[in-house]
Amino acid sequence: MFKKFLCVLLLVIVSCKSSVIPLKESANNAIKELGPNPYFEVDGKGVSQKTFTSLNEADITSLSIIYGKEATDLFDEKGKDGVIIVQTKAYARKKFQVLFKTLSQEYSEVITNYEDDEIQYILNKRVLEENFEGSLAMIDENLLKSIKIIDSTKLSRKYGVSGKKVGVVIKSKRPKDLYDSKEKF
């Protein structure tokens, strides 16, 4: 029952437009590799299976399954039955905001002066509309090329975005081995 729940959750979380069959097969294969008592980690902290299964899939930005030697190398004995790692949207948002604030004084001022729903993020000329937190959280100092802040007038004129007070234009290299990296970056 739990593995069926996990498979459904994984398929709901991961959106893929043209690769549903390969993704479904790889998700099923990864789930089959898990033992009876996998270790669960949410936002960097170990949690119970009950806590994990109570998560709202709409709050999740990424889910990873690690098994075998890699799981025990990373998590010692806790990883012997595999590891399921989840990152929530709220955690991912905090992660990228901390990095961007550290690297850009202008961004730090934006975060201080505007609510999240007043800010429009643009990544590599692509307007990010929903479920973007995981993509931005993948950016680190080595991938980030630049952060530029634009006002609502330029945001509307250049990107066709209205209803936002400020734009954050991010240029970044693509992370290696990222599934659908051309779509996300």
PDB file of C-alpha atoms in Angstrom:
ATOM      1  CA  MET A   1       0.000   0.000   0.000  1.00  0.00           C
ATOM      2  CA  PHE A   2       2.783   2.423   0.937  1.00  0.00           C
ATOM      3  CA  LYS A   3       4.716   1.775  -2.272  1.00  0.00           C
ATOM      4  CA  LYS A   4       1.564   2.389  -4.302  1.00  0.00           C
ATOM      5  CA  PHE A   5       1.063   5.701  -2.445  1.00  0.00           C
ATOM      6  CA  LEU A   6       4.691   6.649  -3.089  1.00  0.00           C
ATOM      7  CA  CYS A   7       4.406   5.861  -6.797  1.00  0.00           C
ATOM      8  CA  VAL A   8       1.257   7.972  -7.139  1.00  0.00           C
ATOM      9  CA  LEU A   9       2.859  10.811  -5.163  1.00  0.00           C
ATOM     10  CA  LEU A  10       5.981  10.681  -7.312  1.00  0.00           C
ATOM     11  CA  LEU A  11       3.972  10.808 -10.520  1.00  0.00           C
ATOM     12  CA  VAL A  12       1.890  13.730  -9.245  1.00  0.00           C
ATOM     13  CA  ILE A  13       4.936  15.721  -8.171  1.00  0.00           C
ATOM     14  CA  VAL A  14       7.035  15.239 -11.268  1.00  0.00           C
ATOM     15  CA  SER A  15       5.468  16.904 -14.243  1.00  0.00           C
ATOM     16  CA  CYS A  16       6.701  15.736 -17.577  1.00  0.00           C
ATOM     17  CA  LYS A  17       4.943  16.502 -20.789  1.00  0.00           C
ATOM     18  CA  SER A  18       6.264  14.002 -23.296  1.00  0.00           C
ATOM     19  CA  SER A  19       8.136  11.477 -21.187  1.00  0.00           C
ATOM     20  CA  VAL A  20       5.419  10.007 -18.989  1.00  0.00           C
ATOM     21  CA  ILE A  21       6.176   6.383 -19.826  1.00  0.00           C
ATOM     22  CA  PRO A  22       9.947   6.434 -19.173  1.00  0.00           C
ATOM     23  CA  LEU A  23       9.424   8.461 -15.983  1.00  0.00           C
ATOM     24  CA  LYS A  24       6.743   6.084 -14.750  1.00  0.00           C
ATOM     25  CA  GLU A  25       8.995   3.104 -15.421  1.00  0.00           C
ATOM     26  CA  SER A  26      11.983   4.673 -13.657  1.00  0.00           C
ATOM     27  CA  ALA A  27       9.809   5.697 -10.691  1.00  0.00           C
ATOM     28  CA  ASN A  28       8.437   2.171 -10.394  1.00  0.00           C
ATOM     29  CA  ASN A  29      11.937   0.701 -10.646  1.00  0.00           C
ATOM     30  CA  ALA A  30      13.263   3.016  -7.932  1.00  0.00           C
ATOM     31  CA  ILE A  31      10.338   2.225  -5.634  1.00  0.00           C
ATOM     32  CA  LYS A  32      10.872  -1.527  -6.126  1.00  0.00           C
ATOM     33  CA  GLU A  33      14.443  -1.104  -4.863  1.00  0.00           C
ATOM     34  CA  LEU A  34      13.280   0.234  -1.503  1.00  0.00           C
ATOM     35  CA  GLY A  35      13.275  -2.099   1.458  1.00  0.00           C
ATOM     36  CA  PRO A  36      10.459  -2.402   3.999  1.00  0.00           C
ATOM     37  CA  ASN A  37      11.633   0.517   6.174  1.00  0.00           C
ATOM     38  CA  PRO A  38      13.111   3.323   4.094  1.00  0.00           C
ATOM     39  CA  TYR A  39      14.486   6.411   5.786  1.00  0.00           C
ATOM     40  CA  PHE A  40      12.423   9.560   5.167  1.00  0.00           C
ATOM     41  CA  GLU A  41      13.896  13.034   5.039  1.00  0.00           C
ATOM     42  CA  VAL A  42      11.849  16.209   4.573  1.00  0.00           C
ATOM     43  CA  ASP A  43      13.660  19.531   4.234  1.00  0.00           C
ATOM     44  CA  GLY A  44      16.875  18.055   5.593  1.00  0.00           C
ATOM     45  CA  LYS A  45      15.329  16.416   8.676  1.00  0.00           C
ATOM     46  CA  GLY A  46      14.442  12.787   9.335  1.00  0.00           C
ATOM     47  CA  VAL A  47      10.694  12.146   9.703  1.00  0.00           C
ATOM     48  CA  SER A  48       8.418   9.173  10.326  1.00  0.00           C
ATOM     49  CA  GLN A  49       6.533   7.370   7.566  1.00  0.00           C
ATOM     50  CA  LYS A  50       3.322   8.756   9.062  1.00  0.00           C
ATOM     51  CA  THR A  51       4.609  12.331   8.771  1.00  0.00           C
ATOM     52  CA  PHE A  52       5.823  11.647   5.242  1.00  0.00           C
ATOM     53  CA  THR A  53       2.506  10.220   4.053  1.00  0.00           C
ATOM     54  CA  SER A  54       0.633  13.163   5.572  1.00  0.00           C
ATOM     55  CA  LEU A  55       2.460  15.667   3.349  1.00  0.00           C
ATOM     56  CA  ASN A  56       0.316  17.596   0.904  1.00  0.00           C
ATOM     57  CA  GLU A  57       1.689  16.903  -2.577  1.00  0.00           C
ATOM     58  CA  ALA A  58       0.909  20.509  -3.582  1.00  0.00           C
ATOM     59  CA  ASP A  59       3.545  21.640  -1.048  1.00  0.00           C
ATOM     60  CA  ILE A  60       6.307  19.445  -2.497  1.00  0.00           C
ATOM     61  CA  THR A  61       8.778  20.713  -5.058  1.00  0.00           C
ATOM     62  CA  SER A  62      11.070  17.684  -5.361  1.00  0.00           C
ATOM     63  CA  LEU A  63      11.252  14.046  -4.367  1.00  0.00           C
ATOM     64  CA  SER A  64      14.325  11.838  -4.691  1.00  0.00           C
ATOM     65  CA  ILE A  65      14.732   8.133  -4.066  1.00  0.00           C
ATOM     66  CA  ILE A  66      18.175   6.807  -3.198  1.00  0.00           C
ATOM     67  CA  TYR A  67      18.905   3.119  -2.684  1.00  0.00           C
ATOM     68  CA  GLY A  68      21.736   0.632  -2.524  1.00  0.00           C
ATOM     69  CA  LYS A  69      25.325   1.619  -1.827  1.00  0.00           C
ATOM     70  CA  GLU A  70      24.653   5.303  -2.431  1.00  0.00           C
ATOM     71  CA  ALA A  71      21.985   5.323   0.310  1.00  0.00           C
ATOM     72  CA  THR A  72      24.237   3.647   2.871  1.00  0.00           C
ATOM     73  CA  ASP A  73      27.221   5.804   1.867  1.00  0.00           C
ATOM     74  CA  LEU A  74      25.178   8.952   2.457  1.00  0.00           C
ATOM     75  CA  PHE A  75      22.988   7.877   5.390  1.00  0.00           C
ATOM     76  CA  ASP A  76      24.912   4.992   6.998  1.00  0.00           C
ATOM     77  CA  GLU A  77      22.696   2.341   8.614  1.00  0.00           C
ATOM     78  CA  LYS A  78      19.574   4.529   8.267  1.00  0.00           C
ATOM     79  CA  GLY A  79      19.832   4.156   4.476  1.00  0.00           C
ATOM     80  CA  LYS A  80      19.965   0.347   4.341  1.00  0.00           C
ATOM     81  CA  ASP A  81      16.358   0.102   3.066  1.00  0.00           C
ATOM     82  CA  GLY A  82      16.698   3.170   0.864  1.00  0.00           C
ATOM     83  CA  VAL A  83      16.067   6.850   1.400  1.00  0.00           C
ATOM     84  CA  ILE A  84      13.227   9.092   0.265  1.00  0.00           C
ATOM     85  CA  ILE A  85      14.117  12.776   0.267  1.00  0.00           C
ATOM     86  CA  VAL A  86      11.497  15.505  -0.116  1.00  0.00           C
ATOM     87  CA  GLN A  87      11.970  19.230  -0.433  1.00  0.00           C
ATOM     88  CA  THR A  88       8.948  21.446   0.190  1.00  0.00           C
ATOM     89  CA  LYS A  89       8.239  24.629  -1.735  1.00  0.00           C
ATOM     90  CA  ALA A  90       8.591  26.736   1.425  1.00  0.00           C
ATOM     91  CA  TYR A  91      12.020  25.240   2.186  1.00  0.00           C
ATOM     92  CA  ALA A  92      13.171  25.658  -1.432  1.00  0.00           C
ATOM     93  CA  ARG A  93      11.990  29.284  -1.434  1.00  0.00           C
ATOM     94  CA  LYS A  94      13.981  30.039   1.739  1.00  0.00           C
ATOM     95  CA  LYS A  95      17.018  28.312   0.246  1.00  0.00           C
ATOM     96  CA  PHE A  96      17.139  30.355  -2.961  1.00  0.00           C
ATOM     97  CA  GLN A  97      16.212  33.588  -1.161  1.00  0.00           C
ATOM     98  CA  VAL A  98      19.135  33.203   1.247  1.00  0.00           C
ATOM     99  CA  LEU A  99      21.570  32.635  -1.623  1.00  0.00           C
ATOM    100  CA  PHE A 100      20.224  35.476  -3.754  1.00  0.00           C
ATOM    101  CA  LYS A 101      20.221  37.899  -0.779  1.00  0.00           C
ATOM    102  CA  THR A 102      23.834  36.999  -0.078  1.00  0.00           C
ATOM    103  CA  LEU A 103      24.858  37.656  -3.676  1.00  0.00           C
ATOM    104  CA  SER A 104      22.700  40.701  -4.483  1.00  0.00           C
ATOM    105  CA  GLN A 105      22.043  43.729  -2.300  1.00  0.00           C
ATOM    106  CA  GLU A 106      19.265  44.772  -4.716  1.00  0.00           C
ATOM    107  CA  TYR A 107      17.541  41.402  -4.267  1.00  0.00           C
ATOM    108  CA  SER A 108      17.878  41.712  -0.493  1.00  0.00           C
ATOM    109  CA  GLU A 109      16.019  45.036  -0.672  1.00  0.00           C
ATOM    110  CA  VAL A 110      13.296  43.498  -2.870  1.00  0.00           C
ATOM    111  CA  ILE A 111      12.692  40.683  -0.368  1.00  0.00           C
ATOM    112  CA  THR A 112      12.506  43.225   2.447  1.00  0.00           C
ATOM    113  CA  ASN A 113      10.120  45.602   0.656  1.00  0.00           C
ATOM    114  CA  TYR A 114       7.765  43.295  -1.286  1.00  0.00           C
ATOM    115  CA  GLU A 115       5.569  40.296  -0.549  1.00  0.00           C
ATOM    116  CA  ASP A 116       6.325  37.032  -2.389  1.00  0.00           C
ATOM    117  CA  ASP A 117       3.202  37.370  -4.539  1.00  0.00           C
ATOM    118  CA  GLU A 118       4.319  40.833  -5.722  1.00  0.00           C
ATOM    119  CA  ILE A 119       7.570  39.479  -7.191  1.00  0.00           C
ATOM    120  CA  GLN A 120       7.882  37.910 -10.645  1.00  0.00           C
ATOM    121  CA  TYR A 121      10.859  35.624 -11.255  1.00  0.00           C
ATOM    122  CA  ILE A 122      12.328  35.221 -14.731  1.00  0.00           C
ATOM    123  CA  LEU A 123      14.930  32.498 -15.275  1.00  0.00           C
ATOM    124  CA  ASN A 124      16.983  32.608 -18.478  1.00  0.00           C
ATOM    125  CA  LYS A 125      14.338  34.738 -20.254  1.00  0.00           C
ATOM    126  CA  ARG A 126      11.511  32.401 -19.145  1.00  0.00           C
ATOM    127  CA  VAL A 127       8.738  33.792 -16.939  1.00  0.00           C
ATOM    128  CA  LEU A 128       8.262  31.430 -13.986  1.00  0.00           C
ATOM    129  CA  GLU A 129       4.577  31.164 -13.185  1.00  0.00           C
ATOM    130  CA  GLU A 130       4.070  28.252 -10.803  1.00  0.00           C
ATOM    131  CA  ASN A 131       5.993  25.417  -9.165  1.00  0.00           C
ATOM    132  CA  PHE A 132       9.307  27.167  -9.781  1.00  0.00           C
ATOM    133  CA  GLU A 133      10.736  26.986  -6.270  1.00  0.00           C
ATOM    134  CA  GLY A 134      12.617  23.738  -6.881  1.00  0.00           C
ATOM    135  CA  SER A 135      14.263  25.065 -10.038  1.00  0.00           C
ATOM    136  CA  LEU A 136      15.498  28.221  -8.314  1.00  0.00           C
ATOM    137  CA  ALA A 137      16.663  26.231  -5.275  1.00  0.00           C
ATOM    138  CA  MET A 138      18.932  24.165  -7.557  1.00  0.00           C
ATOM    139  CA  ILE A 139      20.937  27.263  -8.429  1.00  0.00           C
ATOM    140  CA  ASP A 140      24.157  27.657  -6.488  1.00  0.00           C
ATOM    141  CA  GLU A 141      27.011  30.177  -6.624  1.00  0.00           C
ATOM    142  CA  ASN A 142      28.717  28.227  -9.417  1.00  0.00           C
ATOM    143  CA  LEU A 143      25.624  28.151 -11.653  1.00  0.00           C
ATOM    144  CA  LEU A 144      24.382  31.697 -11.069  1.00  0.00           C
ATOM    145  CA  LYS A 145      25.520  34.200 -13.695  1.00  0.00           C
ATOM    146  CA  SER A 146      23.527  37.287 -12.670  1.00  0.00           C
ATOM    147  CA  ILE A 147      20.530  38.710 -10.814  1.00  0.00           C
ATOM    148  CA  LYS A 148      18.915  41.897 -12.082  1.00  0.00           C
ATOM    149  CA  ILE A 149      15.928  43.735 -10.592  1.00  0.00           C
ATOM    150  CA  ILE A 150      13.451  45.441 -12.933  1.00  0.00           C
ATOM    151  CA  ASP A 151      10.417  47.611 -12.211  1.00  0.00           C
ATOM    152  CA  SER A 152       6.817  46.828 -13.132  1.00  0.00           C
ATOM    153  CA  THR A 153       6.922  48.968 -16.288  1.00  0.00           C
ATOM    154  CA  LYS A 154       9.874  47.080 -17.757  1.00  0.00           C
ATOM    155  CA  LEU A 155       8.387  43.797 -16.528  1.00  0.00           C
ATOM    156  CA  SER A 156       5.204  44.510 -18.463  1.00  0.00           C
ATOM    157  CA  ARG A 157       6.896  45.842 -21.583  1.00  0.00           C
ATOM    158  CA  LYS A 158       9.662  43.235 -21.931  1.00  0.00           C
ATOM    159  CA  TYR A 159       7.960  40.105 -20.532  1.00  0.00           C
ATOM    160  CA  GLY A 160       4.232  40.862 -20.836  1.00  0.00           C
ATOM    161  CA  VAL A 161       3.718  40.454 -17.089  1.00  0.00           C
ATOM    162  CA  SER A 162       1.158  42.596 -15.284  1.00  0.00           C
ATOM    163  CA  GLY A 163      -0.018  42.546 -11.688  1.00  0.00           C
ATOM    164  CA  LYS A 164       3.478  42.262 -10.189  1.00  0.00           C
ATOM    165  CA  LYS A 165       5.386  45.145  -8.634  1.00  0.00           C
ATOM    166  CA  VAL A 166       8.914  43.995  -9.391  1.00  0.00           C
ATOM    167  CA  GLY A 167      10.783  41.466 -11.504  1.00  0.00           C
ATOM    168  CA  VAL A 168      13.832  39.400 -10.607  1.00  0.00           C
ATOM    169  CA  VAL A 169      15.692  38.444 -13.778  1.00  0.00           C
ATOM    170  CA  ILE A 170      18.055  35.531 -13.184  1.00  0.00           C
ATOM    171  CA  LYS A 171      20.647  34.180 -15.593  1.00  0.00           C
ATOM    172  CA  SER A 172      22.007  30.768 -14.695  1.00  0.00           C
ATOM    173  CA  LYS A 173      23.870  27.832 -16.154  1.00  0.00           C
ATOM    174  CA  ARG A 174      21.919  24.566 -16.264  1.00  0.00           C
ATOM    175  CA  PRO A 175      22.605  22.019 -13.531  1.00  0.00           C
ATOM    176  CA  LYS A 176      24.214  18.847 -14.854  1.00  0.00           C
ATOM    177  CA  ASP A 177      22.060  15.724 -15.101  1.00  0.00           C
ATOM    178  CA  LEU A 178      18.812  17.621 -14.500  1.00  0.00           C
ATOM    179  CA  TYR A 179      15.786  15.911 -16.024  1.00  0.00           C
ATOM    180  CA  ASP A 180      14.123  18.227 -18.590  1.00  0.00           C
ATOM    181  CA  SER A 181      16.806  20.854 -17.988  1.00  0.00           C
ATOM    182  CA  LYS A 182      15.981  22.725 -21.200  1.00  0.00           C
ATOM    183  CA  GLU A 183      12.394  23.197 -19.998  1.00  0.00           C
ATOM    184  CA  LYS A 184      13.379  24.216 -16.483  1.00  0.00           C
ATOM    185  CA  PHE A 185      16.447  26.302 -17.343  1.00  0.00           C
TER     186      PHE A 185
END
